[in-house]
Short mmCIF file of C-alpha atoms (C1' of nucleotides) in Angstrom, two decimals:
data_model
loop_
_atom_site.label_atom_id
_atom_site.label_comp_id
_atom_site.label_asym_id
_atom_site.label_seq_id
_atom_site.Cartn_x
_atom_site.Cartn_y
_atom_site.Cartn_z
CA VAL A 1 12.29 -2.91 -2.01
CA PRO A 2 11.98 -5.38 -4.82
CA GLU A 3 13.82 -4.31 -7.96
CA LEU A 4 14.92 -6.57 -10.79
CA PRO A 5 17.36 -8.71 -8.74
CA GLU A 6 14.77 -9.34 -6.02
CA VAL A 7 12.10 -10.30 -8.55
CA GLU A 8 14.58 -12.50 -10.40
CA THR A 9 15.58 -14.15 -7.10
CA THR A 10 11.90 -14.75 -6.38
CA CYS A 11 11.35 -16.19 -9.85
CA LEU A 12 14.35 -18.54 -9.60
CA GLY A 13 13.34 -19.61 -6.11
CA LEU A 14 9.72 -20.31 -6.99
CA SER A 15 10.23 -22.13 -10.27
CA PRO A 16 11.20 -25.60 -8.98
CA HIS A 17 8.25 -25.56 -6.57
CA LEU A 18 5.67 -24.40 -9.10
CA LEU A 19 6.46 -25.89 -12.48
CA GLY A 20 4.11 -28.73 -13.36
CA ARG A 21 2.01 -28.27 -10.22
CA LYS A 22 -1.76 -27.94 -10.40
CA ILE A 23 -3.54 -25.01 -8.73
CA THR A 24 -6.31 -26.60 -6.69
CA ARG A 25 -7.64 -23.56 -4.85
CA ILE A 26 -7.28 -19.79 -4.99
CA ILE A 27 -7.94 -17.84 -1.80
CA ARG A 28 -8.36 -14.10 -2.00
CA ARG A 29 -8.62 -12.60 1.46
CA ARG A 30 -8.75 -9.11 -0.01
CA LYS A 31 -10.52 -7.72 -3.02
CA ASP A 32 -7.95 -5.00 -3.58
CA LEU A 33 -4.21 -4.76 -3.60
CA ARG A 34 -2.86 -1.88 -5.69
CA TRP A 35 -5.85 -2.60 -7.92
CA PRO A 36 -8.80 -4.95 -7.58
CA ILE A 37 -7.82 -8.56 -8.16
CA PRO A 38 -9.78 -9.56 -11.27
CA ASP A 39 -12.20 -12.48 -10.99
CA ALA A 40 -10.54 -13.90 -14.11
CA VAL A 41 -7.73 -15.29 -11.94
CA GLU A 42 -10.21 -18.08 -11.16
CA LEU A 43 -9.55 -19.31 -14.70
CA LEU A 44 -6.29 -20.66 -13.30
CA LEU A 45 -8.16 -23.15 -11.09
CA ASN A 46 -7.28 -26.77 -11.84
CA GLN A 47 -4.66 -25.62 -14.32
CA ARG A 48 -1.08 -26.81 -14.40
CA ILE A 49 1.65 -24.20 -14.17
CA GLU A 50 3.55 -24.31 -17.44
CA ALA A 51 6.10 -21.57 -16.92
CA LEU A 52 7.26 -18.91 -14.55
CA SER A 53 9.07 -15.88 -15.93
CA ARG A 54 10.06 -12.34 -15.12
CA ARG A 55 9.43 -9.29 -17.29
CA ALA A 56 10.71 -6.03 -15.77
CA LYS A 57 9.62 -6.21 -12.12
CA TYR A 58 6.63 -8.40 -12.97
CA LEU A 59 6.39 -12.11 -12.37
CA LEU A 60 4.32 -14.11 -14.85
CA LEU A 61 2.84 -17.45 -13.89
CA GLN A 62 1.67 -19.10 -17.07
CA ALA A 63 -0.97 -21.76 -17.58
CA GLU A 64 -2.97 -22.88 -20.61
CA SER A 65 -5.92 -20.67 -19.66
CA GLY A 66 -3.83 -17.55 -19.16
CA SER A 67 -1.25 -15.99 -16.87
CA ALA A 68 -1.21 -14.52 -13.42
CA ILE A 69 0.81 -11.30 -13.29
CA TRP A 70 2.29 -10.39 -9.94
CA HIS A 71 4.04 -7.19 -8.94
CA LEU A 72 5.67 -7.09 -5.51
CA GLY A 73 5.30 -3.33 -5.21
CA MET A 74 7.26 -2.02 -2.24
CA SER A 75 6.87 -4.72 0.33
CA GLY A 76 5.38 -7.71 -1.48
CA ASN A 77 6.62 -11.20 -0.89
CA LEU A 78 5.84 -14.58 -2.49
CA ARG A 79 6.65 -17.64 -0.44
CA ILE A 80 6.24 -21.38 -0.82
CA LEU A 81 4.76 -22.71 2.40
CA SER A 82 3.23 -25.86 3.76
CA ALA A 83 -0.54 -25.86 3.16
CA ASP A 84 -1.28 -25.78 6.89
CA THR A 85 0.83 -22.66 7.64
CA PRO A 86 -1.24 -20.26 9.79
CA ILE A 87 -2.26 -16.93 8.27
CA LYS A 88 -0.29 -13.88 9.31
CA THR A 89 -1.19 -10.21 9.01
CA HIS A 90 -1.09 -9.00 5.38
CA ASP A 91 -1.27 -12.50 3.90
CA HIS A 92 -3.58 -11.52 1.06
CA VAL A 93 -3.62 -14.33 -1.51
CA ASP A 94 -2.95 -18.08 -1.60
CA PHE A 95 -2.57 -20.33 -4.62
CA VAL A 96 -3.02 -23.79 -3.11
CA LEU A 97 -1.13 -26.49 -4.97
CA ASP A 98 -1.73 -30.20 -5.43
CA ASN A 99 1.12 -31.30 -3.17
CA GLN A 100 0.19 -29.92 0.26
CA THR A 101 2.00 -26.64 -0.39
CA LEU A 102 0.85 -23.20 -1.34
CA LEU A 103 2.11 -20.00 -2.90
CA ARG A 104 1.34 -17.18 -0.46
CA PHE A 105 1.42 -13.44 -1.16
CA ASN A 106 2.10 -11.14 1.76
CA ASP A 107 2.26 -7.38 1.26
CA PRO A 108 1.97 -4.93 4.19
CA ARG A 109 1.88 -1.78 2.08
CA ARG A 110 -0.31 -3.25 -0.64
CA PHE A 111 1.53 -1.53 -3.49
CA GLY A 112 1.77 -4.90 -5.17
CA CYS A 113 -0.83 -6.35 -7.52
CA LEU A 114 -2.21 -9.57 -8.93
CA MET A 115 -3.61 -9.24 -12.43
CA PHE A 116 -4.61 -11.69 -15.14
CA GLN A 117 -3.69 -11.93 -18.79
CA HIS A 118 -5.55 -14.04 -21.31
CA PRO A 119 -3.52 -16.22 -23.71
CA GLY A 120 -2.00 -14.21 -26.54
CA GLU A 121 -2.87 -10.93 -24.82
CA THR A 122 -0.39 -8.37 -23.50
CA HIS A 123 -1.63 -6.74 -20.32
CA VAL A 124 -1.70 -2.94 -20.38
CA LEU A 125 0.82 -2.87 -17.51
CA LEU A 126 3.35 -4.64 -19.75
CA LYS A 127 2.73 -2.63 -22.91
CA ASP A 128 5.03 0.37 -22.51
CA LEU A 129 7.99 -1.27 -20.85
CA GLY A 130 11.49 -0.51 -22.08
CA PRO A 131 14.15 -3.11 -22.87
CA GLU A 132 15.49 -5.59 -20.34
CA PRO A 133 18.87 -4.38 -19.05
CA ILE A 134 20.43 -7.82 -19.25
CA ALA A 135 19.49 -9.36 -22.56
CA THR A 136 20.33 -12.84 -23.69
CA ALA A 137 20.87 -13.63 -27.35
CA SER A 138 17.27 -14.77 -27.68
CA LEU A 139 16.00 -11.56 -26.10
CA ARG A 140 18.02 -9.55 -28.59
CA ASP A 141 16.00 -11.18 -31.33
CA GLN A 142 12.55 -10.69 -29.83
CA GLN A 143 12.99 -7.20 -28.40
CA ALA A 144 12.57 -4.26 -30.69
CA LEU A 145 14.80 -2.19 -28.45
CA PHE A 146 18.16 -3.23 -27.14
CA PHE A 147 19.73 -1.71 -24.07
CA ASP A 148 23.16 -0.49 -25.06
CA ALA A 149 25.12 2.77 -25.04
CA ASP A 150 23.76 3.85 -28.39
CA TYR A 151 20.16 3.32 -27.31
CA LEU A 152 20.66 5.18 -24.04
CA PHE A 153 22.46 8.05 -25.74
CA ARG A 154 19.82 8.52 -28.42
CA ARG A 155 16.93 8.24 -26.02
CA SER A 156 18.34 10.71 -23.52
CA ARG A 157 18.98 13.53 -25.99
CA LYS A 158 17.09 16.74 -25.25
CA ARG A 159 15.74 15.30 -22.03
CA SER A 160 15.95 17.78 -19.18
CA GLN A 161 14.94 15.47 -16.35
CA ALA A 162 17.54 14.26 -13.86
CA VAL A 163 19.43 11.21 -15.14
CA LYS A 164 18.37 9.37 -11.99
CA HIS A 165 14.69 9.75 -12.87
CA PHE A 166 15.37 8.97 -16.50
CA LEU A 167 17.00 5.65 -15.57
CA MET A 168 14.24 4.73 -13.12
CA ASP A 169 11.60 5.33 -15.80
CA GLN A 170 10.52 1.81 -16.78
CA ALA A 171 10.04 3.03 -20.35
CA THR A 172 13.78 3.77 -20.57
CA VAL A 173 15.01 0.49 -19.12
CA VAL A 174 13.19 -1.89 -16.81
CA GLY A 175 14.05 -3.21 -13.39
CA VAL A 176 16.09 -0.33 -11.99
CA GLY A 177 14.75 1.23 -8.78
CA ASN A 178 16.10 3.59 -6.14
CA ILE A 179 18.80 1.29 -4.77
CA TYR A 180 20.37 0.08 -7.99
CA VAL A 181 20.14 3.41 -9.77
CA ALA A 182 22.16 5.01 -6.94
CA GLU A 183 24.75 2.24 -7.12
CA SER A 184 24.95 2.33 -10.91
CA LEU A 185 25.38 6.10 -11.02
CA PHE A 186 28.18 5.80 -8.48
CA GLN A 187 29.98 3.08 -10.39
CA ALA A 188 29.64 5.06 -13.62
CA GLY A 189 30.86 8.26 -11.93
CA VAL A 190 27.73 10.26 -12.80
CA ARG A 191 25.80 12.55 -10.44
CA PRO A 192 22.11 11.71 -10.07
CA THR A 193 21.07 15.33 -10.61
CA ARG A 194 22.62 15.75 -14.07
CA PRO A 195 20.10 16.40 -16.84
CA ALA A 196 19.79 13.19 -18.86
CA GLY A 197 20.37 15.11 -22.09
CA LYS A 198 23.81 16.22 -20.93
CA ILE A 199 25.17 12.73 -20.36
CA THR A 200 27.95 12.01 -22.83
CA ARG A 201 28.12 8.95 -25.05
CA ALA A 202 31.06 7.65 -23.03
CA GLU A 203 29.05 8.07 -19.83
CA CYS A 204 26.13 6.25 -21.41
CA ALA A 205 28.45 3.34 -22.09
CA LYS A 206 29.63 3.38 -18.47
CA LEU A 207 26.06 3.52 -17.21
CA VAL A 208 24.96 0.56 -19.31
CA LYS A 209 27.93 -1.47 -18.11
CA ALA A 210 27.38 -0.45 -14.48
CA ILE A 211 23.66 -1.25 -14.53
CA GLN A 212 24.30 -4.65 -16.09
CA GLU A 213 27.14 -5.60 -13.76
CA ILE A 214 25.41 -4.43 -10.60
CA LEU A 215 22.09 -6.10 -11.36
CA GLN A 216 23.87 -9.31 -12.34
CA PHE A 217 26.01 -9.29 -9.22
CA ALA A 218 23.01 -8.53 -6.98
CA ILE A 219 21.22 -11.56 -8.44
CA THR A 220 24.15 -13.77 -7.42
CA ARG A 221 23.85 -12.35 -3.88
CA GLY A 222 20.13 -13.11 -3.74
CA GLY A 223 19.11 -9.46 -3.96
CA THR A 224 19.10 -6.79 -1.27
CA THR A 225 17.25 -7.23 2.02
CA LEU A 226 16.70 -3.84 3.64
CA ARG A 227 13.52 -4.33 5.60
CA ASP A 228 11.41 -7.19 4.50
CA PHE A 229 12.56 -8.81 1.29
CA LEU A 230 12.92 -12.59 1.54
CA ALA A 231 13.37 -15.20 -1.16
CA PRO A 232 10.60 -17.80 -1.52
CA ASP A 233 12.47 -20.14 0.85
CA GLY A 234 12.73 -17.41 3.48
CA ALA A 235 16.39 -16.54 2.86
CA PRO A 236 17.40 -12.87 2.95
CA GLY A 237 19.50 -11.23 0.22
CA TYR A 238 23.11 -10.38 0.88
CA PHE A 239 23.69 -7.41 -1.42
CA GLU A 240 23.24 -4.81 1.32
CA GLN A 241 26.85 -5.17 2.43
CA GLU A 242 27.94 -4.41 -1.13
CA LEU A 243 26.23 -1.00 -1.26
CA PHE A 244 28.52 1.96 -1.93
CA VAL A 245 26.14 4.90 -1.71
CA TYR A 246 22.51 3.89 -1.11
CA GLY A 247 21.49 4.85 2.42
CA ARG A 248 25.02 6.01 3.26
CA ALA A 249 24.64 9.83 3.23
CA GLY A 250 26.98 11.39 5.77
CA LEU A 251 29.26 8.37 5.75
CA GLY A 252 32.61 8.12 3.98
CA CYS A 253 32.89 7.07 0.35
CA LYS A 254 34.30 3.53 0.18
CA ASN A 255 36.45 4.66 -2.71
CA CYS A 256 37.84 8.11 -1.77
CA LYS A 257 36.70 8.69 1.85
CA SER A 258 34.78 11.89 0.94
CA ILE A 259 31.55 12.40 2.87
CA LEU A 260 28.63 11.14 0.79
CA GLN A 261 25.93 13.73 0.12
CA ALA A 262 22.17 13.61 -0.29
CA ALA A 263 20.58 15.32 -3.25
CA ASP A 264 16.88 16.12 -3.07
CA LEU A 265 15.21 14.90 -6.21
CA GLY A 266 11.51 15.41 -5.79
CA THR A 267 10.42 13.65 -2.64
CA ARG A 268 13.12 10.98 -2.81
CA GLN A 269 16.63 11.34 -1.58
CA SER A 270 19.54 10.29 -3.68
CA HIS A 271 22.97 9.68 -2.24
CA PHE A 272 26.20 10.29 -4.11
CA CYS A 273 29.91 10.97 -3.73
CA PRO A 274 30.75 14.61 -4.54
CA ARG A 275 34.25 13.60 -5.63
CA CYS A 276 33.74 10.34 -7.53
CA GLN A 277 30.57 11.45 -9.32
CA LYS A 278 30.79 14.36 -11.77
"C1'" DA B 15 4.95 15.14 -25.29
"C1'" DG B 16 7.71 15.78 -21.33
"C1'" DC B 17 8.02 16.57 -16.75
"C1'" DA B 18 7.18 17.69 -11.77
"C1'" DG B 19 4.36 16.79 -8.20
"C1'" DT B 20 1.01 13.84 -5.67
"C1'" DA B 21 -1.41 9.79 -3.98
"C1'" DC B 22 -1.61 5.24 -2.58
"C1'" DC B 23 -0.20 2.24 1.97
"C1'" DT B 24 1.79 0.54 6.57
"C1'" DG B 25 5.36 -0.03 9.97
"C1'" DG B 26 9.35 1.69 11.94
"C1'" DT B 27 11.69 5.74 13.54
"C1'" DT B 28 12.03 10.42 15.12
"C1'" DG B 29 10.63 14.47 17.68
"C1'" DC B 30 8.15 16.99 20.94
"C1'" DT C 27 5.98 7.68 28.16
"C1'" DG C 28 2.70 8.65 24.43
"C1'" DC C 29 1.33 10.19 20.38
"C1'" DA C 30 1.84 12.65 16.12
"C1'" DA C 31 4.62 13.50 12.27
"C1'" DC C 32 7.58 11.77 9.06
"C1'" DC C 33 9.85 8.57 5.99
"C1'" DA C 34 10.47 4.56 2.83
"C1'" DG C 35 9.42 4.04 -2.61
"C1'" DG C 36 7.11 1.72 -7.48
"C1'" DT C 37 3.92 3.37 -10.26
"C1'" DA C 38 -0.21 5.63 -12.17
"C1'" DC C 39 -2.35 9.71 -12.18
"C1'" DT C 40 -2.92 14.92 -12.55
"C1'" DG C 41 -2.06 19.25 -14.34
"C1'" DC C 42 0.98 22.42 -16.45
#
DNA sequence: AGCAGTACCTGGTTGC
DNA sequence: TGCAACCAGGTACTGC
């Protein structure tokens, strides 16, 4: 379930293997992932990889002729492998490199995508994204919006939707999915079902702090491996053992021993502590 | 415009 | 034991 920490882990893991390398061949075994893979990705042939970066849950592989945009969806995985590694089921795309290695995309559920962005263009998928939750000083300068308590408070006013959905909306803040929103709400002491508009300013401050700390900590643990997430070198993430509420309905709260409950929010379940979260 | 609900997809698990 | 039903969930889409 790749959320920001998993995509960041992938980005950090891939960078040393990709930067400066030339793409010698692109193999598309499928026409469609989440969307059709545009033919324009062929413009990356014989190009050197200039940069690899993450924006929200997207991974951008930049060359002079344009950028590949990957999204890992639900089950997507990018690995660096030896060029002679046999194909497995759901291996959909290879970028073959000039040093006997390749970048291979595997995605059983095919919710992921590979798109292309021309130089100077902003792909439509990247247009309406909210601010990055963890912003460096340089990001603060280039981003129109800055993720802090004031921003979250103002944006949530008069919103009736559950705060959980509000925080998972990539237009509010990027990178937060079902796992980390549950953990952040727990750490901030806020129930997932509360209407976003009823969250106090103090709670907004707690939520911002919780989201930032949890995402940052998860990155240091290499993300969360629940079913199939692996870093580009094949290593799993170790954040699962740090989870307080996600997937723990019916079990005791690690803080107060109360039995964790499941709230039905749409089709997704959301786990919380009835005592710690108001 | 905001929001709830649905579809997409496959593999693992559950239930009869 | 075998097979169907269900569940996981990021995101775009639909319709109110």
